[in-house]
Amino acid sequence: VLASRPITVTAAQATLESPTEVEAGARITVTATGPADPGHWIGFVPAGSAPGTYRDYQRPTGPTSVVEL
């Protein structure tokens, strides 16, 4: 090791707001706050499904994103 430097790791703050119930087939609006990275997404995934399985998704657009699914 040529050099070392202490770093501080902090937990990310994130929230999701959405309806608690909707009718089958209805579109919903989800508001997400938190870090936004090109690999992040907000979506519907069937319970117990394999990785990469999803029904619909949107990418966050910034620290606060409002998406329709």
mmCIF file of N, CA and C in Angstrom:
data_model
loop_
_atom_site.group_PDB
_atom_site.id
_atom_site.type_symbol
_atom_site.label_atom_id
_atom_site.label_comp_id
_atom_site.label_asym_id
_atom_site.label_seq_id
_atom_site.Cartn_x
_atom_site.Cartn_y
_atom_site.Cartn_z
ATOM 1 N N VAL A 1 0.852 -1.175 0.000
ATOM 2 C CA VAL A 1 0.000 0.000 0.000
ATOM 3 C C VAL A 1 0.893 1.232 0.000
ATOM 4 N N LEU A 2 0.709 2.067 -1.002
ATOM 5 C CA LEU A 2 1.493 3.292 -1.105
ATOM 6 C C LEU A 2 0.902 4.439 -0.303
ATOM 7 N N ALA A 3 -0.417 4.431 -0.171
ATOM 8 C CA ALA A 3 -1.078 5.504 0.562
ATOM 9 C C ALA A 3 -2.432 5.003 1.046
ATOM 10 N N SER A 4 -2.954 5.666 2.026
ATOM 11 C CA SER A 4 -4.306 5.354 2.486
ATOM 12 C C SER A 4 -4.986 6.645 2.901
ATOM 13 N N ARG A 5 -6.291 6.572 2.893
ATOM 14 C CA ARG A 5 -7.077 7.750 3.240
ATOM 15 C C ARG A 5 -8.404 7.275 3.821
ATOM 16 N N PRO A 6 -8.838 7.818 4.938
ATOM 17 C CA PRO A 6 -10.131 7.399 5.492
ATOM 18 C C PRO A 6 -11.281 7.902 4.612
ATOM 19 N N ILE A 7 -12.331 7.098 4.533
ATOM 20 C CA ILE A 7 -13.533 7.509 3.802
ATOM 21 C C ILE A 7 -14.736 7.320 4.716
ATOM 22 N N THR A 8 -15.796 8.031 4.418
ATOM 23 C CA THR A 8 -17.045 7.899 5.149
ATOM 24 C C THR A 8 -18.099 7.346 4.199
ATOM 25 N N VAL A 9 -18.751 6.270 4.587
ATOM 26 C CA VAL A 9 -19.824 5.674 3.796
ATOM 27 C C VAL A 9 -21.134 5.991 4.504
ATOM 28 N N THR A 10 -22.068 6.583 3.763
ATOM 29 C CA THR A 10 -23.366 6.914 4.344
ATOM 30 C C THR A 10 -24.469 6.148 3.621
ATOM 31 N N ALA A 11 -25.507 5.808 4.324
ATOM 32 C CA ALA A 11 -26.638 5.104 3.722
ATOM 33 C C ALA A 11 -27.391 6.024 2.776
ATOM 34 N N ALA A 12 -27.846 5.477 1.665
ATOM 35 C CA ALA A 12 -28.646 6.251 0.712
ATOM 36 C C ALA A 12 -30.040 6.467 1.288
ATOM 37 N N GLN A 13 -30.594 7.626 1.065
ATOM 38 C CA GLN A 13 -31.961 7.933 1.460
ATOM 39 C C GLN A 13 -32.844 7.771 0.230
ATOM 40 N N ALA A 14 -33.882 6.965 0.318
ATOM 41 C CA ALA A 14 -34.763 6.734 -0.825
ATOM 42 C C ALA A 14 -36.191 6.507 -0.337
ATOM 43 N N THR A 15 -37.162 6.941 -1.157
ATOM 44 C CA THR A 15 -38.572 6.718 -0.847
ATOM 45 C C THR A 15 -39.326 6.365 -2.123
ATOM 46 N N LEU A 16 -40.435 5.670 -1.968
ATOM 47 C CA LEU A 16 -41.375 5.384 -3.059
ATOM 48 C C LEU A 16 -42.767 5.734 -2.564
ATOM 49 N N GLU A 17 -43.528 6.426 -3.403
ATOM 50 C CA GLU A 17 -44.933 6.716 -3.100
ATOM 51 C C GLU A 17 -45.768 6.195 -4.254
ATOM 52 N N SER A 18 -46.798 5.424 -3.936
ATOM 53 C CA SER A 18 -47.685 4.878 -4.958
ATOM 54 C C SER A 18 -49.011 4.518 -4.307
ATOM 55 N N PRO A 19 -50.039 4.272 -5.111
ATOM 56 C CA PRO A 19 -51.311 3.835 -4.534
ATOM 57 C C PRO A 19 -51.122 2.485 -3.830
ATOM 58 N N THR A 20 -51.889 2.233 -2.798
ATOM 59 C CA THR A 20 -51.811 0.947 -2.106
ATOM 60 C C THR A 20 -52.643 -0.119 -2.813
ATOM 61 N N GLU A 21 -53.646 0.307 -3.575
ATOM 62 C CA GLU A 21 -54.483 -0.623 -4.334
ATOM 63 C C GLU A 21 -54.859 0.009 -5.662
ATOM 64 N N VAL A 22 -54.937 -0.817 -6.703
ATOM 65 C CA VAL A 22 -55.411 -0.373 -8.023
ATOM 66 C C VAL A 22 -56.176 -1.519 -8.675
ATOM 67 N N GLU A 23 -57.002 -1.194 -9.653
ATOM 68 C CA GLU A 23 -57.711 -2.223 -10.397
ATOM 69 C C GLU A 23 -56.759 -2.882 -11.378
ATOM 70 N N ALA A 24 -56.977 -4.155 -11.661
ATOM 71 C CA ALA A 24 -56.141 -4.879 -12.624
ATOM 72 C C ALA A 24 -56.128 -4.146 -13.956
ATOM 73 N N GLY A 25 -54.959 -3.969 -14.523
ATOM 74 C CA GLY A 25 -54.815 -3.311 -15.817
ATOM 75 C C GLY A 25 -54.723 -1.800 -15.759
ATOM 76 N N ALA A 26 -54.942 -1.209 -14.577
ATOM 77 C CA ALA A 26 -54.890 0.247 -14.444
ATOM 78 C C ALA A 26 -53.446 0.741 -14.465
ATOM 79 N N ARG A 27 -53.222 1.940 -14.958
ATOM 80 C CA ARG A 27 -51.915 2.591 -14.907
ATOM 81 C C ARG A 27 -51.815 3.295 -13.556
ATOM 82 N N ILE A 28 -50.605 3.358 -12.999
ATOM 83 C CA ILE A 28 -50.408 4.055 -11.733
ATOM 84 C C ILE A 28 -49.243 5.027 -11.862
ATOM 85 N N THR A 29 -49.243 6.017 -10.978
ATOM 86 C CA THR A 29 -48.138 6.967 -10.897
ATOM 87 C C THR A 29 -47.327 6.647 -9.652
ATOM 88 N N VAL A 30 -46.012 6.561 -9.832
ATOM 89 C CA VAL A 30 -45.083 6.291 -8.733
ATOM 90 C C VAL A 30 -44.117 7.467 -8.634
ATOM 91 N N THR A 31 -43.932 7.978 -7.421
ATOM 92 C CA THR A 31 -42.942 9.023 -7.177
ATOM 93 C C THR A 31 -41.805 8.391 -6.388
ATOM 94 N N ALA A 32 -40.601 8.492 -6.920
ATOM 95 C CA ALA A 32 -39.417 7.927 -6.270
ATOM 96 C C ALA A 32 -38.423 9.041 -5.996
ATOM 97 N N THR A 33 -37.836 9.024 -4.806
ATOM 98 C CA THR A 33 -36.760 9.959 -4.485
ATOM 99 C C THR A 33 -35.546 9.151 -4.063
ATOM 100 N N GLY A 34 -34.383 9.654 -4.398
ATOM 101 C CA GLY A 34 -33.145 8.988 -4.023
ATOM 102 C C GLY A 34 -32.138 9.074 -5.151
ATOM 103 N N PRO A 35 -31.054 8.331 -5.027
ATOM 104 C CA PRO A 35 -30.023 8.369 -6.061
ATOM 105 C C PRO A 35 -30.579 7.880 -7.398
ATOM 106 N N ALA A 36 -30.136 8.487 -8.484
ATOM 107 C CA ALA A 36 -30.547 8.062 -9.828
ATOM 108 C C ALA A 36 -29.284 7.711 -10.606
ATOM 109 N N ASP A 37 -29.250 6.493 -11.108
ATOM 110 C CA ASP A 37 -28.105 5.981 -11.848
ATOM 111 C C ASP A 37 -28.633 5.341 -13.125
ATOM 112 N N PRO A 38 -27.860 5.308 -14.208
ATOM 113 C CA PRO A 38 -28.346 4.694 -15.449
ATOM 114 C C PRO A 38 -28.804 3.240 -15.293
ATOM 115 N N GLY A 39 -28.328 2.525 -14.280
ATOM 116 C CA GLY A 39 -28.741 1.145 -14.075
ATOM 117 C C GLY A 39 -29.972 0.983 -13.198
ATOM 118 N N HIS A 40 -30.487 2.069 -12.620
ATOM 119 C CA HIS A 40 -31.666 1.997 -11.753
ATOM 120 C C HIS A 40 -32.950 1.969 -12.581
ATOM 121 N N TRP A 41 -33.968 1.331 -12.052
ATOM 122 C CA TRP A 41 -35.277 1.347 -12.692
ATOM 123 C C TRP A 41 -36.362 1.140 -11.648
ATOM 124 N N ILE A 42 -37.569 1.567 -12.010
ATOM 125 C CA ILE A 42 -38.754 1.453 -11.160
ATOM 126 C C ILE A 42 -39.750 0.635 -11.965
ATOM 127 N N GLY A 43 -40.259 -0.459 -11.413
ATOM 128 C CA GLY A 43 -41.163 -1.263 -12.226
ATOM 129 C C GLY A 43 -41.931 -2.314 -11.467
ATOM 130 N N PHE A 44 -42.702 -3.084 -12.227
ATOM 131 C CA PHE A 44 -43.473 -4.213 -11.715
ATOM 132 C C PHE A 44 -42.730 -5.494 -12.036
ATOM 133 N N VAL A 45 -42.565 -6.335 -11.014
ATOM 134 C CA VAL A 45 -41.901 -7.633 -11.176
ATOM 135 C C VAL A 45 -42.782 -8.678 -10.502
ATOM 136 N N PRO A 46 -43.134 -9.753 -11.207
ATOM 137 C CA PRO A 46 -43.931 -10.794 -10.558
ATOM 138 C C PRO A 46 -43.171 -11.404 -9.374
ATOM 139 N N ALA A 47 -43.860 -11.628 -8.263
ATOM 140 C CA ALA A 47 -43.235 -12.221 -7.074
ATOM 141 C C ALA A 47 -42.612 -13.562 -7.425
ATOM 142 N N GLY A 48 -41.374 -13.782 -6.983
ATOM 143 C CA GLY A 48 -40.692 -15.049 -7.200
ATOM 144 C C GLY A 48 -40.149 -15.252 -8.603
ATOM 145 N N SER A 49 -40.183 -14.224 -9.434
ATOM 146 C CA SER A 49 -39.734 -14.376 -10.821
ATOM 147 C C SER A 49 -38.206 -14.404 -10.923
ATOM 148 N N ALA A 50 -37.720 -14.881 -12.040
ATOM 149 C CA ALA A 50 -36.280 -14.963 -12.299
ATOM 150 C C ALA A 50 -35.707 -13.564 -12.536
ATOM 151 N N PRO A 51 -34.404 -13.383 -12.269
ATOM 152 C CA PRO A 51 -33.771 -12.092 -12.567
ATOM 153 C C PRO A 51 -34.007 -11.694 -14.030
ATOM 154 N N GLY A 52 -34.242 -10.411 -14.247
ATOM 155 C CA GLY A 52 -34.477 -9.914 -15.602
ATOM 156 C C GLY A 52 -35.925 -9.983 -16.053
ATOM 157 N N THR A 53 -36.810 -10.535 -15.220
ATOM 158 C CA THR A 53 -38.228 -10.622 -15.549
ATOM 159 C C THR A 53 -38.943 -9.385 -15.016
ATOM 160 N N TYR A 54 -39.734 -8.738 -15.854
ATOM 161 C CA TYR A 54 -40.499 -7.579 -15.412
ATOM 162 C C TYR A 54 -41.721 -7.425 -16.304
ATOM 163 N N ARG A 55 -42.707 -6.690 -15.833
ATOM 164 C CA ARG A 55 -43.926 -6.424 -16.610
ATOM 165 C C ARG A 55 -43.862 -5.059 -17.278
ATOM 166 N N ASP A 56 -43.366 -4.064 -16.553
ATOM 167 C CA ASP A 56 -43.260 -2.700 -17.074
ATOM 168 C C ASP A 56 -42.248 -1.982 -16.204
ATOM 169 N N TYR A 57 -41.498 -1.050 -16.787
ATOM 170 C CA TYR A 57 -40.552 -0.282 -15.982
ATOM 171 C C TYR A 57 -40.273 1.065 -16.626
ATOM 172 N N GLN A 58 -39.765 1.977 -15.809
ATOM 173 C CA GLN A 58 -39.302 3.287 -16.256
ATOM 174 C C GLN A 58 -37.995 3.587 -15.526
ATOM 175 N N ARG A 59 -37.115 4.334 -16.166
ATOM 176 C CA ARG A 59 -35.867 4.740 -15.524
ATOM 177 C C ARG A 59 -36.101 6.050 -14.768
ATOM 178 N N PRO A 60 -35.494 6.202 -13.584
ATOM 179 C CA PRO A 60 -35.609 7.480 -12.877
ATOM 180 C C PRO A 60 -34.919 8.579 -13.683
ATOM 181 N N THR A 61 -35.437 9.785 -13.577
ATOM 182 C CA THR A 61 -34.908 10.913 -14.359
ATOM 183 C C THR A 61 -34.059 11.855 -13.525
ATOM 184 N N GLY A 62 -33.993 11.642 -12.232
ATOM 185 C CA GLY A 62 -33.216 12.517 -11.353
ATOM 186 C C GLY A 62 -33.492 12.172 -9.907
ATOM 187 N N PRO A 63 -33.074 13.019 -8.976
ATOM 188 C CA PRO A 63 -33.251 12.723 -7.561
ATOM 189 C C PRO A 63 -34.715 12.544 -7.143
ATOM 190 N N THR A 64 -35.644 13.194 -7.852
ATOM 191 C CA THR A 64 -37.075 12.969 -7.664
ATOM 192 C C THR A 64 -37.661 12.648 -9.031
ATOM 193 N N SER A 65 -38.250 11.465 -9.165
ATOM 194 C CA SER A 65 -38.803 11.020 -10.443
ATOM 195 C C SER A 65 -40.257 10.633 -10.278
ATOM 196 N N VAL A 66 -41.084 11.081 -11.200
ATOM 197 C CA VAL A 66 -42.499 10.689 -11.228
ATOM 198 C C VAL A 66 -42.683 9.886 -12.513
ATOM 199 N N VAL A 67 -43.056 8.603 -12.360
ATOM 200 C CA VAL A 67 -43.212 7.730 -13.525
ATOM 201 C C VAL A 67 -44.601 7.129 -13.531
ATOM 202 N N GLU A 68 -45.073 6.801 -14.724
ATOM 203 C CA GLU A 68 -46.362 6.122 -14.868
ATOM 204 C C GLU A 68 -46.093 4.716 -15.356
ATOM 205 N N LEU A 69 -46.700 3.757 -14.684
ATOM 206 C CA LEU A 69 -46.546 2.349 -15.051
ATOM 207 C C LEU A 69 -47.911 1.735 -15.292
#
